[in-house]
C-alpha positions as a printed NumPy array, in Angstrom:
array([[ 52.045,  12.46 ,  -7.167],
       [ 51.831,  14.582,  -4.095],
       [ 49.332,  13.724,  -2.105],
       [ 47.988,  16.938,  -0.856],
       [ 46.658,  17.777,  -4.866],
       [ 43.514,  18.355,  -5.094],
       [ 42.533,  15.732,  -7.418],
       [ 43.823,  12.983,  -4.804],
       [ 41.546,  14.263,  -1.72 ],
       [ 39.06 ,  11.943,  -1.491],
       [ 35.674,  13.516,  -2.136],
       [ 34.091,  15.585,   0.143],
       [ 29.783,  15.385,   0.385],
       [ 28.285,  18.734,   0.445],
       [ 26.306,  18.783,   3.365],
       [ 23.16 ,  19.454,   1.264],
       [ 23.606,  15.308,  -0.216],
       [ 24.188,  14.403,   3.043],
       [ 21.229,  12.566,   4.345],
       [ 19.144,  14.199,   7.149],
       [ 18.101,  12.372,  10.443],
       [ 14.878,  11.382,  10.742],
       [ 14.04 ,  12.127,  14.298],
       [ 10.83 ,  13.428,  14.238],
       [  9.136,  10.654,  12.444],
       [  7.265,  10.955,   8.825],
       [  5.827,  14.153,   7.64 ],
       [  2.036,  12.611,   8.048],
       [  3.214,  12.171,  11.924],
       [  4.442,  16.035,  12.145],
       [  0.998,  17.133,  10.171],
       [ -1.104,  15.047,  12.226],
       [  1.104,  17.776,  15.495],
       [  0.365,  20.336,  14.212],
       [ -3.73 ,  19.682,  13.624],
       [ -3.855,  18.322,  17.266],
       [ -1.515,  21.24 ,  19.15 ],
       [ -4.02 ,  24.039,  17.017],
       [ -6.59 ,  21.875,  18.194],
       [ -5.63 ,  22.387,  21.444],
       [ -4.711,  25.855,  21.479],
       [ -7.707,  26.978,  19.579],
       [-10.769,  25.212,  20.778],
       [-12.511,  25.635,  24.365],
       [-13.28 ,  22.227,  24.613],
       [-10.781,  19.154,  24.061],
       [-13.659,  16.891,  21.944],
       [-12.177,  18.316,  18.694],
       [ -8.232,  17.627,  19.827],
       [ -9.362,  14.005,  21.197],
       [-11.346,  13.613,  18.313],
       [ -8.056,  14.408,  16.101],
       [ -5.954,  12.178,  17.97 ],
       [ -7.417,   9.017,  17.958],
       [ -8.387,   9.134,  14.54 ],
       [ -5.096,   9.876,  13.933],
       [ -4.152,   6.819,  15.576],
       [ -7.095,   5.011,  13.723],
       [ -5.555,   6.305,  10.349],
       [ -1.715,   4.553,  11.574],
       [ -3.542,   1.78 ,  12.655],
       [ -4.791,   1.321,   8.895],
       [ -1.792,   1.766,   7.269],
       [ -0.122,  -0.78 ,  10.167],
       [ -2.806,  -3.235,   8.424],
       [ -2.037,  -1.525,   5.024],
       [  1.056,  -2.519,   4.586],
       [  0.789,  -6.198,   6.353],
       [ -1.385,  -7.317,   3.915],
       [  0.251,  -9.809,   1.357],
       [ -0.642,  -8.5  ,  -1.494],
       [  1.817,  -9.77 ,  -3.869],
       [  0.621, -13.543,  -3.356],
       [ -2.489, -12.521,  -2.442],
       [ -5.466, -13.634,  -4.248],
       [ -6.953, -10.27 ,  -7.144],
       [ -9.954,  -8.547,  -4.424],
       [ -7.068,  -9.024,  -1.865],
       [ -5.38 ,  -6.21 ,  -3.519],
       [ -8.557,  -4.532,  -4.698],
       [ -9.479,  -4.227,  -1.161],
       [ -5.521,  -3.15 ,   0.054],
       [ -6.075,  -0.37 ,  -3.06 ],
       [ -9.408,   0.765,  -1.148],
       [ -7.031,   0.637,   1.871],
       [ -5.503,   3.238,   0.232],
       [ -7.523,   5.209,  -1.021],
       [ -9.493,   6.194,   2.23 ],
       [ -5.57 ,   6.08 ,   3.643],
       [ -5.287,   9.168,   1.582],
       [ -8.471,  10.557,   0.955],
       [ -7.795,  11.722,   4.969],
       [ -4.336,  12.629,   4.996],
       [ -4.312,  15.487,   1.451],
       [ -6.791,  16.929,   2.882],
       [ -5.317,  17.287,   6.065],
       [ -1.783,  18.261,   3.966],
       [ -3.936,  21.033,   2.874],
       [ -5.418,  22.498,   5.351],
       [ -1.418,  22.555,   7.858],
       [ -0.19 ,  24.429,   4.331],
       [ -3.466,  26.832,   4.071],
       [ -2.974,  27.786,   7.546],
       [  0.758,  27.619,   8.093],
       [  1.119,  30.652,   5.005],
       [ -2.204,  32.212,   7.131],
       [  0.335,  32.343,   9.597],
       [  2.857,  34.17 ,   8.003],
       [  1.65 ,  37.902,   8.791],
       [  2.265,  37.188,  12.444],
       [  5.932,  37.847,  11.695],
       [  5.533,  40.647,  11.156],
       [  3.123,  41.858,  14.267],
       [ -0.296,  41.131,  12.858],
       [ -3.209,  38.807,  13.291],
       [ -3.353,  35.86 ,  11.44 ],
       [ -5.728,  35.739,   8.359],
       [ -8.271,  33.312,   9.431],
       [ -9.855,  34.06 ,   6.449],
       [ -6.702,  32.008,   4.518],
       [ -7.511,  29.042,   7.614],
       [-11.583,  28.735,   6.836],
       [-10.492,  28.476,   3.118],
       [ -8.155,  25.422,   3.683],
       [-10.675,  24.104,   5.966],
       [-13.546,  24.018,   3.179],
       [-10.332,  23.378,   0.704],
       [ -9.819,  20.023,   2.427]])
């Protein structure tokens, strides 16, 4: 058989199937960075931006504690504590994700030379 025949060629991997390098971090890092930058832009005071920065650091430390706890070999009370810590972590990050989505959608009119939909940003803040 001919070695140049398409059936003998090695399978090519589509660019959609290749793993993309995650050069910026996790989704939580991206959402925290977005919220921090928006707080710096929109508020004259740096207090909201600093509050967001310190809360993000505290939540990353909480997540590190959750990951390091030996919940499989521990008792049931330790497993309950880990579940409550995860509940606390996600109860903060799910509203952050909601706000980021609403705020990004509210910024779409800026692409067409119009103003932001501030009411949608406020709705995202209240939904979160």
